[in-house]
Amino acid sequence: MLLYNGQSILEEDLKLPVSNRAFQYNDGFFETVMVVDGKLRFWQDHLARMQEAAASLKLELPVYFTKAAFEQQLLQLAEQNQAVKYGRLKLKVWRAGAGLYTPEVKTVEWLATVQPTAAGTTESISIGICQSIKTIYSPLSHFKGPNAPIYVLAANEKKQTDHDDLLLLNPQGMVAELISSNIFWLLNGKLFTPALDTGCVNGIARRNMLRWCSIQSIKVREAYFTPERLREADAIFAANVTAIRSIKSIAGEPLRENDTFLKKLSLELGL
C-alpha cells in the first residue's frame, strides 16, 4: 500500500503523468524516516527539515503535514505494510503542475511508501576516499533529493572496492560526509563534524547529536579537515537515522576507536 496525496492505494494503481516535475526536473525532495516500535523516530526533526527544504525550493507544504493526524496516517500505512516494529518510510514531495524550468505553482504533491526492514547494524566499518565525485555546496545541499546523483555515482565507485563506505570531499579537498551518513570525530575532548558549507547533508542524527552535546556541555566544532588530519582523531564514526557506526580504517590505515563513548551516544540518542 502507498499514500498518494493522502489517498491509500495499491502500488500497482499508482499512475503519474509524464509532466510530473519530480520526473522531469527533480523539482522536489525526500525524507527517509525510520518507524520503530510504532513511532516515527525523530519525526519533528524530519518535519523541520522538510520545511527548510520547501523554503529553499519555494514550495508550500500542506498545513496538515504539521498535524498529528498526518503522523497517524503514516503510521497506519506502516501497519498496512507490516512495518510497525521496524520499517523504512520514504516521503517524496515535489512541485505540482507542469511547466518548463519556470514552475506554474508553489503547491506540492506527495507520495509515502513504507517497507519493513531490520534494525541498523552497529558493526564498525572500513572506508575509502571517493575519487570520482565531489560534494557541491548550494542552498539545496543540506536536504535530500536535488543532489542525489552525487551519491549514486559515489555508490557506484564503492561497488568497485572492498570498502564499506566512501568518504566524500568538497572541491577544496575538505572532508564532507559519507555516501549515506554524516561523519564525526573526537579529538582532545571535542566533537568535530564537517561544516554544512562543505556540501554535506544536514542529517537528522547530526541535529540530534549536536543538540545532545549542547545539553551535556560537550564542545562541538563544525570544521574543515583534510582526510590526513582525521588520522589524528581519538575516534571517528558515521551516523544516520539507522545507527551510529565506528570507522576502524581509512584507505586501509587503522584508526583508534572508542566503543564506550559510542555506546553511550547510541543509547542517549535512541539509535
PDB file of C-alpha atoms in Angstrom:
ATOM      1  CA  MET A   1       0.000   0.000   0.000  1.00  0.00           C
ATOM      2  CA  LEU A   2       1.013   3.593  -0.725  1.00  0.00           C
ATOM      3  CA  LEU A   3      -0.210   7.018   0.280  1.00  0.00           C
ATOM      4  CA  TYR A   4      -0.533   9.321  -2.709  1.00  0.00           C
ATOM      5  CA  ASN A   5      -1.674  12.849  -1.845  1.00  0.00           C
ATOM      6  CA  GLY A   6      -3.412  11.460   1.214  1.00  0.00           C
ATOM      7  CA  GLN A   7      -5.192   8.607  -0.558  1.00  0.00           C
ATOM      8  CA  SER A   8      -4.376   4.982   0.265  1.00  0.00           C
ATOM      9  CA  ILE A   9      -3.808   2.994  -2.949  1.00  0.00           C
ATOM     10  CA  LEU A  10      -2.162  -0.194  -4.132  1.00  0.00           C
ATOM     11  CA  GLU A  11       1.313   0.165  -5.617  1.00  0.00           C
ATOM     12  CA  GLU A  12       0.137  -1.142  -9.000  1.00  0.00           C
ATOM     13  CA  ASP A  13      -2.547   1.560  -9.134  1.00  0.00           C
ATOM     14  CA  LEU A  14      -0.078   4.446  -8.914  1.00  0.00           C
ATOM     15  CA  LYS A  15      -0.101   6.494 -12.127  1.00  0.00           C
ATOM     16  CA  LEU A  16       1.941   9.654 -12.610  1.00  0.00           C
ATOM     17  CA  PRO A  17       1.732  11.929 -15.668  1.00  0.00           C
ATOM     18  CA  VAL A  18       4.743  12.398 -17.946  1.00  0.00           C
ATOM     19  CA  SER A  19       4.675  16.096 -16.957  1.00  0.00           C
ATOM     20  CA  ASN A  20       5.417  15.136 -13.324  1.00  0.00           C
ATOM     21  CA  ARG A  21       8.047  17.617 -12.141  1.00  0.00           C
ATOM     22  CA  ALA A  22       9.872  15.112  -9.938  1.00  0.00           C
ATOM     23  CA  PHE A  23      10.464  13.033 -13.069  1.00  0.00           C
ATOM     24  CA  GLN A  24      11.139  15.949 -15.416  1.00  0.00           C
ATOM     25  CA  TYR A  25      13.251  18.259 -13.244  1.00  0.00           C
ATOM     26  CA  ASN A  26      13.883  16.597  -9.869  1.00  0.00           C
ATOM     27  CA  ASP A  27      11.860  19.537  -8.539  1.00  0.00           C
ATOM     28  CA  GLY A  28      11.366  18.244  -5.031  1.00  0.00           C
ATOM     29  CA  PHE A  29      12.936  16.424  -2.113  1.00  0.00           C
ATOM     30  CA  PHE A  30      12.532  13.338   0.043  1.00  0.00           C
ATOM     31  CA  GLU A  31      12.804  12.231   3.660  1.00  0.00           C
ATOM     32  CA  THR A  32      13.659   8.752   4.922  1.00  0.00           C
ATOM     33  CA  VAL A  33      12.063   8.174   8.318  1.00  0.00           C
ATOM     34  CA  MET A  34      12.545   5.110  10.493  1.00  0.00           C
ATOM     35  CA  VAL A  35       9.461   3.519  12.031  1.00  0.00           C
ATOM     36  CA  VAL A  36      10.464   1.939  15.339  1.00  0.00           C
ATOM     37  CA  ASP A  37       8.023   0.230  17.714  1.00  0.00           C
ATOM     38  CA  GLY A  38       5.027   2.062  16.324  1.00  0.00           C
ATOM     39  CA  LYS A  39       6.593   5.537  16.306  1.00  0.00           C
ATOM     40  CA  LEU A  40       8.199   7.759  13.695  1.00  0.00           C
ATOM     41  CA  ARG A  41      11.719   8.232  15.039  1.00  0.00           C
ATOM     42  CA  PHE A  42      12.838  11.889  15.139  1.00  0.00           C
ATOM     43  CA  TRP A  43       9.617  12.951  13.379  1.00  0.00           C
ATOM     44  CA  GLN A  44       9.767  16.589  14.498  1.00  0.00           C
ATOM     45  CA  ASP A  45      13.307  16.919  13.149  1.00  0.00           C
ATOM     46  CA  HIS A  46      12.238  15.399   9.830  1.00  0.00           C
ATOM     47  CA  LEU A  47       9.333  17.825   9.696  1.00  0.00           C
ATOM     48  CA  ALA A  48      11.680  20.764  10.366  1.00  0.00           C
ATOM     49  CA  ARG A  49      13.991  19.669   7.542  1.00  0.00           C
ATOM     50  CA  MET A  50      11.021  19.307   5.174  1.00  0.00           C
ATOM     51  CA  GLN A  51      10.027  22.871   5.972  1.00  0.00           C
ATOM     52  CA  GLU A  52      13.586  24.036   5.306  1.00  0.00           C
ATOM     53  CA  ALA A  53      13.664  22.145   2.003  1.00  0.00           C
ATOM     54  CA  ALA A  54      10.324  23.601   0.954  1.00  0.00           C
ATOM     55  CA  ALA A  55      11.556  27.113   1.731  1.00  0.00           C
ATOM     56  CA  SER A  56      14.709  26.569  -0.362  1.00  0.00           C
ATOM     57  CA  LEU A  57      12.669  25.281  -3.329  1.00  0.00           C
ATOM     58  CA  LYS A  58       9.941  27.934  -2.907  1.00  0.00           C
ATOM     59  CA  LEU A  59       7.307  25.292  -2.211  1.00  0.00           C
ATOM     60  CA  GLU A  60       4.270  25.450   0.063  1.00  0.00           C
ATOM     61  CA  LEU A  61       3.809  22.361   2.212  1.00  0.00           C
ATOM     62  CA  PRO A  62       0.240  21.365   3.114  1.00  0.00           C
ATOM     63  CA  VAL A  63      -0.742  22.582   6.580  1.00  0.00           C
ATOM     64  CA  TYR A  64      -1.787  19.051   7.524  1.00  0.00           C
ATOM     65  CA  PHE A  65       1.868  17.921   7.350  1.00  0.00           C
ATOM     66  CA  THR A  66       2.255  19.547  10.778  1.00  0.00           C
ATOM     67  CA  LYS A  67      -0.833  17.905  12.269  1.00  0.00           C
ATOM     68  CA  ALA A  68      -0.879  14.809  14.472  1.00  0.00           C
ATOM     69  CA  ALA A  69      -3.390  13.239  12.066  1.00  0.00           C
ATOM     70  CA  PHE A  70      -0.748  13.140   9.316  1.00  0.00           C
ATOM     71  CA  GLU A  71       1.692  11.323  11.582  1.00  0.00           C
ATOM     72  CA  GLN A  72      -1.028   8.814  12.446  1.00  0.00           C
ATOM     73  CA  GLN A  73      -1.821   8.337   8.757  1.00  0.00           C
ATOM     74  CA  LEU A  74       1.817   7.465   8.078  1.00  0.00           C
ATOM     75  CA  LEU A  75       1.845   5.010  10.973  1.00  0.00           C
ATOM     76  CA  GLN A  76      -1.320   3.427   9.639  1.00  0.00           C
ATOM     77  CA  LEU A  77       0.479   2.939   6.325  1.00  0.00           C
ATOM     78  CA  ALA A  78       3.310   1.249   8.208  1.00  0.00           C
ATOM     79  CA  GLU A  79       0.790  -1.077   9.836  1.00  0.00           C
ATOM     80  CA  GLN A  80      -0.750  -1.937   6.444  1.00  0.00           C
ATOM     81  CA  ASN A  81       2.713  -2.893   5.199  1.00  0.00           C
ATOM     82  CA  GLN A  82       3.730  -4.906   8.297  1.00  0.00           C
ATOM     83  CA  ALA A  83       6.400  -2.351   9.151  1.00  0.00           C
ATOM     84  CA  VAL A  84       5.334  -1.158  12.600  1.00  0.00           C
ATOM     85  CA  LYS A  85       8.097  -2.892  14.578  1.00  0.00           C
ATOM     86  CA  TYR A  86      10.845  -1.647  12.271  1.00  0.00           C
ATOM     87  CA  GLY A  87      10.276  -0.013   8.915  1.00  0.00           C
ATOM     88  CA  ARG A  88      11.730   2.455   6.445  1.00  0.00           C
ATOM     89  CA  LEU A  89       9.292   5.165   5.401  1.00  0.00           C
ATOM     90  CA  LYS A  90      10.128   7.313   2.388  1.00  0.00           C
ATOM     91  CA  LEU A  91       8.206  10.538   1.890  1.00  0.00           C
ATOM     92  CA  LYS A  92       8.734  12.095  -1.535  1.00  0.00           C
ATOM     93  CA  VAL A  93       7.472  15.654  -2.085  1.00  0.00           C
ATOM     94  CA  TRP A  94       7.504  17.501  -5.405  1.00  0.00           C
ATOM     95  CA  ARG A  95       6.057  20.597  -7.050  1.00  0.00           C
ATOM     96  CA  ALA A  96       2.606  20.158  -8.547  1.00  0.00           C
ATOM     97  CA  GLY A  97       1.647  21.358 -12.030  1.00  0.00           C
ATOM     98  CA  ALA A  98       3.557  21.222 -15.277  1.00  0.00           C
ATOM     99  CA  GLY A  99       5.652  23.937 -16.905  1.00  0.00           C
ATOM    100  CA  LEU A 100       9.251  24.043 -18.066  1.00  0.00           C
ATOM    101  CA  TYR A 101      12.030  25.352 -15.824  1.00  0.00           C
ATOM    102  CA  THR A 102       9.694  28.144 -14.765  1.00  0.00           C
ATOM    103  CA  PRO A 103       7.118  26.484 -12.488  1.00  0.00           C
ATOM    104  CA  GLU A 104       3.416  27.204 -12.595  1.00  0.00           C
ATOM    105  CA  VAL A 105       2.613  26.797  -8.894  1.00  0.00           C
ATOM    106  CA  LYS A 106       4.117  26.502  -5.401  1.00  0.00           C
ATOM    107  CA  THR A 107       1.798  23.745  -4.207  1.00  0.00           C
ATOM    108  CA  VAL A 108       3.034  20.171  -3.876  1.00  0.00           C
ATOM    109  CA  GLU A 109       2.089  16.575  -4.444  1.00  0.00           C
ATOM    110  CA  TRP A 110       3.493  13.771  -2.345  1.00  0.00           C
ATOM    111  CA  LEU A 111       3.946  10.039  -2.066  1.00  0.00           C
ATOM    112  CA  ALA A 112       4.658   7.925   1.018  1.00  0.00           C
ATOM    113  CA  THR A 113       5.925   4.333   0.946  1.00  0.00           C
ATOM    114  CA  VAL A 114       6.908   2.047   3.826  1.00  0.00           C
ATOM    115  CA  GLN A 115       8.842  -1.198   3.777  1.00  0.00           C
ATOM    116  CA  PRO A 116       9.704  -3.484   6.695  1.00  0.00           C
ATOM    117  CA  THR A 117      13.410  -3.608   7.457  1.00  0.00           C
ATOM    118  CA  ALA A 118      15.821  -4.719  10.162  1.00  0.00           C
ATOM    119  CA  ALA A 119      17.459  -2.638  12.855  1.00  0.00           C
ATOM    120  CA  GLY A 120      20.645  -0.928  11.699  1.00  0.00           C
ATOM    121  CA  THR A 121      23.905  -2.698  12.476  1.00  0.00           C
ATOM    122  CA  THR A 122      26.442  -1.059  14.777  1.00  0.00           C
ATOM    123  CA  GLU A 123      29.392  -3.053  13.423  1.00  0.00           C
ATOM    124  CA  SER A 124      32.438  -0.884  12.710  1.00  0.00           C
ATOM    125  CA  ILE A 125      33.266  -0.070   9.087  1.00  0.00           C
ATOM    126  CA  SER A 126      36.247   0.476   6.809  1.00  0.00           C
ATOM    127  CA  ILE A 127      36.067   3.400   4.398  1.00  0.00           C
ATOM    128  CA  GLY A 128      37.944   4.639   1.365  1.00  0.00           C
ATOM    129  CA  ILE A 129      38.158   8.104  -0.183  1.00  0.00           C
ATOM    130  CA  CYS A 130      35.910   8.826  -3.149  1.00  0.00           C
ATOM    131  CA  GLN A 131      37.863   9.787  -6.284  1.00  0.00           C
ATOM    132  CA  SER A 132      35.135  10.213  -8.886  1.00  0.00           C
ATOM    133  CA  ILE A 133      32.896  12.900  -7.416  1.00  0.00           C
ATOM    134  CA  LYS A 134      32.937  15.859  -5.003  1.00  0.00           C
ATOM    135  CA  THR A 135      30.190  17.370  -2.894  1.00  0.00           C
ATOM    136  CA  ILE A 136      28.622  20.597  -4.129  1.00  0.00           C
ATOM    137  CA  TYR A 137      27.554  23.259  -1.637  1.00  0.00           C
ATOM    138  CA  SER A 138      24.387  25.150  -2.568  1.00  0.00           C
ATOM    139  CA  PRO A 139      21.116  26.300  -0.966  1.00  0.00           C
ATOM    140  CA  LEU A 140      19.882  22.771  -1.783  1.00  0.00           C
ATOM    141  CA  SER A 141      22.721  20.651  -0.418  1.00  0.00           C
ATOM    142  CA  HIS A 142      21.522  20.469   3.185  1.00  0.00           C
ATOM    143  CA  PHE A 143      18.495  18.266   2.421  1.00  0.00           C
ATOM    144  CA  LYS A 144      17.905  15.116   0.382  1.00  0.00           C
ATOM    145  CA  GLY A 145      16.893  14.848  -3.248  1.00  0.00           C
ATOM    146  CA  PRO A 146      18.381  17.523  -5.517  1.00  0.00           C
ATOM    147  CA  ASN A 147      21.960  16.206  -5.198  1.00  0.00           C
ATOM    148  CA  ALA A 148      21.073  12.505  -5.276  1.00  0.00           C
ATOM    149  CA  PRO A 149      23.188  11.746  -8.420  1.00  0.00           C
ATOM    150  CA  ILE A 150      26.339  12.620  -6.436  1.00  0.00           C
ATOM    151  CA  TYR A 151      25.646   9.779  -4.015  1.00  0.00           C
ATOM    152  CA  VAL A 152      24.641   7.419  -6.817  1.00  0.00           C
ATOM    153  CA  LEU A 153      27.997   7.980  -8.521  1.00  0.00           C
ATOM    154  CA  ALA A 154      29.866   7.560  -5.233  1.00  0.00           C
ATOM    155  CA  ALA A 155      27.971   4.330  -4.530  1.00  0.00           C
ATOM    156  CA  ASN A 156      28.898   3.056  -7.996  1.00  0.00           C
ATOM    157  CA  GLU A 157      32.542   3.709  -7.208  1.00  0.00           C
ATOM    158  CA  LYS A 158      32.211   1.929  -3.852  1.00  0.00           C
ATOM    159  CA  LYS A 159      30.974  -1.193  -5.635  1.00  0.00           C
ATOM    160  CA  GLN A 160      34.371  -1.461  -7.289  1.00  0.00           C
ATOM    161  CA  THR A 161      36.205  -1.515  -3.932  1.00  0.00           C
ATOM    162  CA  ASP A 162      36.238  -3.660  -0.810  1.00  0.00           C
ATOM    163  CA  HIS A 163      35.278  -0.710   1.420  1.00  0.00           C
ATOM    164  CA  ASP A 164      32.050  -0.481   3.400  1.00  0.00           C
ATOM    165  CA  ASP A 165      31.633   3.209   2.522  1.00  0.00           C
ATOM    166  CA  LEU A 166      33.464   6.107   0.903  1.00  0.00           C
ATOM    167  CA  LEU A 167      34.472   9.472   2.297  1.00  0.00           C
ATOM    168  CA  LEU A 168      33.311  12.346   0.104  1.00  0.00           C
ATOM    169  CA  LEU A 169      35.393  15.518  -0.098  1.00  0.00           C
ATOM    170  CA  ASN A 170      34.426  19.003  -1.272  1.00  0.00           C
ATOM    171  CA  PRO A 171      36.238  20.645  -4.229  1.00  0.00           C
ATOM    172  CA  GLN A 172      38.838  22.078  -1.818  1.00  0.00           C
ATOM    173  CA  GLY A 173      39.687  18.594  -0.532  1.00  0.00           C
ATOM    174  CA  MET A 174      37.965  19.001   2.832  1.00  0.00           C
ATOM    175  CA  VAL A 175      36.057  16.149   4.479  1.00  0.00           C
ATOM    176  CA  ALA A 176      32.295  16.475   3.870  1.00  0.00           C
ATOM    177  CA  GLU A 177      30.393  13.226   4.564  1.00  0.00           C
ATOM    178  CA  LEU A 178      29.958   9.576   3.661  1.00  0.00           C
ATOM    179  CA  ILE A 179      27.605   8.248   0.978  1.00  0.00           C
ATOM    180  CA  SER A 180      24.609   7.947   3.296  1.00  0.00           C
ATOM    181  CA  SER A 181      25.886   9.201   6.663  1.00  0.00           C
ATOM    182  CA  ASN A 182      27.357  12.225   8.325  1.00  0.00           C
ATOM    183  CA  ILE A 183      30.844  11.819   9.789  1.00  0.00           C
ATOM    184  CA  PHE A 184      32.090  12.838  13.250  1.00  0.00           C
ATOM    185  CA  TRP A 185      35.337  12.567  15.176  1.00  0.00           C
ATOM    186  CA  LEU A 186      36.591  13.056  18.713  1.00  0.00           C
ATOM    187  CA  LEU A 187      39.802  14.987  19.263  1.00  0.00           C
ATOM    188  CA  ASN A 188      41.134  16.307  22.572  1.00  0.00           C
ATOM    189  CA  GLY A 189      37.749  16.079  24.265  1.00  0.00           C
ATOM    190  CA  LYS A 190      35.862  17.920  21.491  1.00  0.00           C
ATOM    191  CA  LEU A 191      33.400  16.574  18.948  1.00  0.00           C
ATOM    192  CA  PHE A 192      34.027  17.622  15.348  1.00  0.00           C
ATOM    193  CA  THR A 193      31.874  17.328  12.239  1.00  0.00           C
ATOM    194  CA  PRO A 194      32.170  18.987   8.806  1.00  0.00           C
ATOM    195  CA  ALA A 195      30.602  22.417   8.378  1.00  0.00           C
ATOM    196  CA  LEU A 196      27.462  22.487   6.251  1.00  0.00           C
ATOM    197  CA  ASP A 197      29.173  24.589   3.584  1.00  0.00           C
ATOM    198  CA  THR A 198      31.349  21.599   2.705  1.00  0.00           C
ATOM    199  CA  GLY A 199      28.189  20.429   0.931  1.00  0.00           C
ATOM    200  CA  CYS A 200      27.132  17.757   3.423  1.00  0.00           C
ATOM    201  CA  VAL A 201      23.522  16.935   4.226  1.00  0.00           C
ATOM    202  CA  ASN A 202      22.204  18.423   7.466  1.00  0.00           C
ATOM    203  CA  GLY A 203      21.362  14.981   8.787  1.00  0.00           C
ATOM    204  CA  ILE A 204      18.717  14.150  11.356  1.00  0.00           C
ATOM    205  CA  ALA A 205      21.162  12.169  13.504  1.00  0.00           C
ATOM    206  CA  ARG A 206      23.589  15.101  13.149  1.00  0.00           C
ATOM    207  CA  ARG A 207      20.983  17.520  14.532  1.00  0.00           C
ATOM    208  CA  ASN A 208      20.227  15.266  17.472  1.00  0.00           C
ATOM    209  CA  MET A 209      23.894  14.688  18.217  1.00  0.00           C
ATOM    210  CA  LEU A 210      24.753  18.404  18.253  1.00  0.00           C
ATOM    211  CA  ARG A 211      21.699  19.094  20.426  1.00  0.00           C
ATOM    212  CA  TRP A 212      22.719  16.377  22.888  1.00  0.00           C
ATOM    213  CA  CYS A 213      26.294  17.680  23.047  1.00  0.00           C
ATOM    214  CA  SER A 214      24.995  21.167  23.833  1.00  0.00           C
ATOM    215  CA  ILE A 215      22.901  19.792  26.710  1.00  0.00           C
ATOM    216  CA  GLN A 216      25.908  17.793  28.001  1.00  0.00           C
ATOM    217  CA  SER A 217      28.234  20.821  27.631  1.00  0.00           C
ATOM    218  CA  ILE A 218      30.424  18.872  25.214  1.00  0.00           C
ATOM    219  CA  LYS A 219      32.314  21.268  22.969  1.00  0.00           C
ATOM    220  CA  VAL A 220      31.435  20.927  19.276  1.00  0.00           C
ATOM    221  CA  ARG A 221      33.192  22.355  16.256  1.00  0.00           C
ATOM    222  CA  GLU A 222      31.837  22.369  12.714  1.00  0.00           C
ATOM    223  CA  ALA A 223      35.166  22.245  10.990  1.00  0.00           C
ATOM    224  CA  TYR A 224      37.267  21.911   7.834  1.00  0.00           C
ATOM    225  CA  PHE A 225      39.595  18.912   7.963  1.00  0.00           C
ATOM    226  CA  THR A 226      41.614  17.120   5.328  1.00  0.00           C
ATOM    227  CA  PRO A 227      41.479  13.304   5.367  1.00  0.00           C
ATOM    228  CA  GLU A 228      45.045  13.285   6.675  1.00  0.00           C
ATOM    229  CA  ARG A 229      44.030  15.255   9.769  1.00  0.00           C
ATOM    230  CA  LEU A 230      41.304  12.722  10.571  1.00  0.00           C
ATOM    231  CA  ARG A 231      44.041  10.246  11.426  1.00  0.00           C
ATOM    232  CA  GLU A 232      44.855  12.372  14.496  1.00  0.00           C
ATOM    233  CA  ALA A 233      41.402  11.717  15.981  1.00  0.00           C
ATOM    234  CA  ASP A 234      40.757   9.653  19.097  1.00  0.00           C
ATOM    235  CA  ALA A 235      37.695   8.113  17.410  1.00  0.00           C
ATOM    236  CA  ILE A 236      35.852   8.567  14.112  1.00  0.00           C
ATOM    237  CA  PHE A 237      32.301   7.443  13.466  1.00  0.00           C
ATOM    238  CA  ALA A 238      29.436   7.630  10.995  1.00  0.00           C
ATOM    239  CA  ALA A 239      25.826   8.337  11.936  1.00  0.00           C
ATOM    240  CA  ASN A 240      22.449   8.436  10.228  1.00  0.00           C
ATOM    241  CA  VAL A 241      18.884   7.665  11.319  1.00  0.00           C
ATOM    242  CA  THR A 242      19.552   3.906  11.345  1.00  0.00           C
ATOM    243  CA  ALA A 243      22.658   3.662  13.559  1.00  0.00           C
ATOM    244  CA  ILE A 244      25.994   5.004  14.774  1.00  0.00           C
ATOM    245  CA  ARG A 245      28.998   3.056  13.457  1.00  0.00           C
ATOM    246  CA  SER A 246      32.649   3.335  14.381  1.00  0.00           C
ATOM    247  CA  ILE A 247      35.100   3.828  11.495  1.00  0.00           C
ATOM    248  CA  LYS A 248      38.036   1.461  12.009  1.00  0.00           C
ATOM    249  CA  SER A 249      40.161   2.396   8.990  1.00  0.00           C
ATOM    250  CA  ILE A 250      40.538   4.907   6.158  1.00  0.00           C
ATOM    251  CA  ALA A 251      42.094   3.650   2.918  1.00  0.00           C
ATOM    252  CA  GLY A 252      43.435   0.634   4.797  1.00  0.00           C
ATOM    253  CA  GLU A 253      45.083   2.627   7.616  1.00  0.00           C
ATOM    254  CA  PRO A 254      43.802   1.569  11.087  1.00  0.00           C
ATOM    255  CA  LEU A 255      42.208   4.208  13.328  1.00  0.00           C
ATOM    256  CA  ARG A 256      41.637   4.499  17.062  1.00  0.00           C
ATOM    257  CA  GLU A 257      38.159   3.555  18.305  1.00  0.00           C
ATOM    258  CA  ASN A 258      36.151   4.462  21.418  1.00  0.00           C
ATOM    259  CA  ASP A 259      33.385   1.916  21.890  1.00  0.00           C
ATOM    260  CA  THR A 260      32.448   3.247  25.341  1.00  0.00           C
ATOM    261  CA  PHE A 261      31.603   6.725  24.048  1.00  0.00           C
ATOM    262  CA  LEU A 262      29.720   5.404  21.015  1.00  0.00           C
ATOM    263  CA  LYS A 263      27.606   3.015  23.083  1.00  0.00           C
ATOM    264  CA  LYS A 264      26.649   5.856  25.403  1.00  0.00           C
ATOM    265  CA  LEU A 265      25.879   8.113  22.461  1.00  0.00           C
ATOM    266  CA  SER A 266      23.726   5.462  20.778  1.00  0.00           C
ATOM    267  CA  LEU A 267      21.799   4.921  23.996  1.00  0.00           C
ATOM    268  CA  GLU A 268      21.247   8.632  24.599  1.00  0.00           C
ATOM    269  CA  LEU A 269      20.052   9.298  21.047  1.00  0.00           C
ATOM    270  CA  GLY A 270      17.943   6.147  20.823  1.00  0.00           C
ATOM    271  CA  LEU A 271      19.871   4.724  17.860  1.00  0.00           C
TER     272      LEU A 271
END
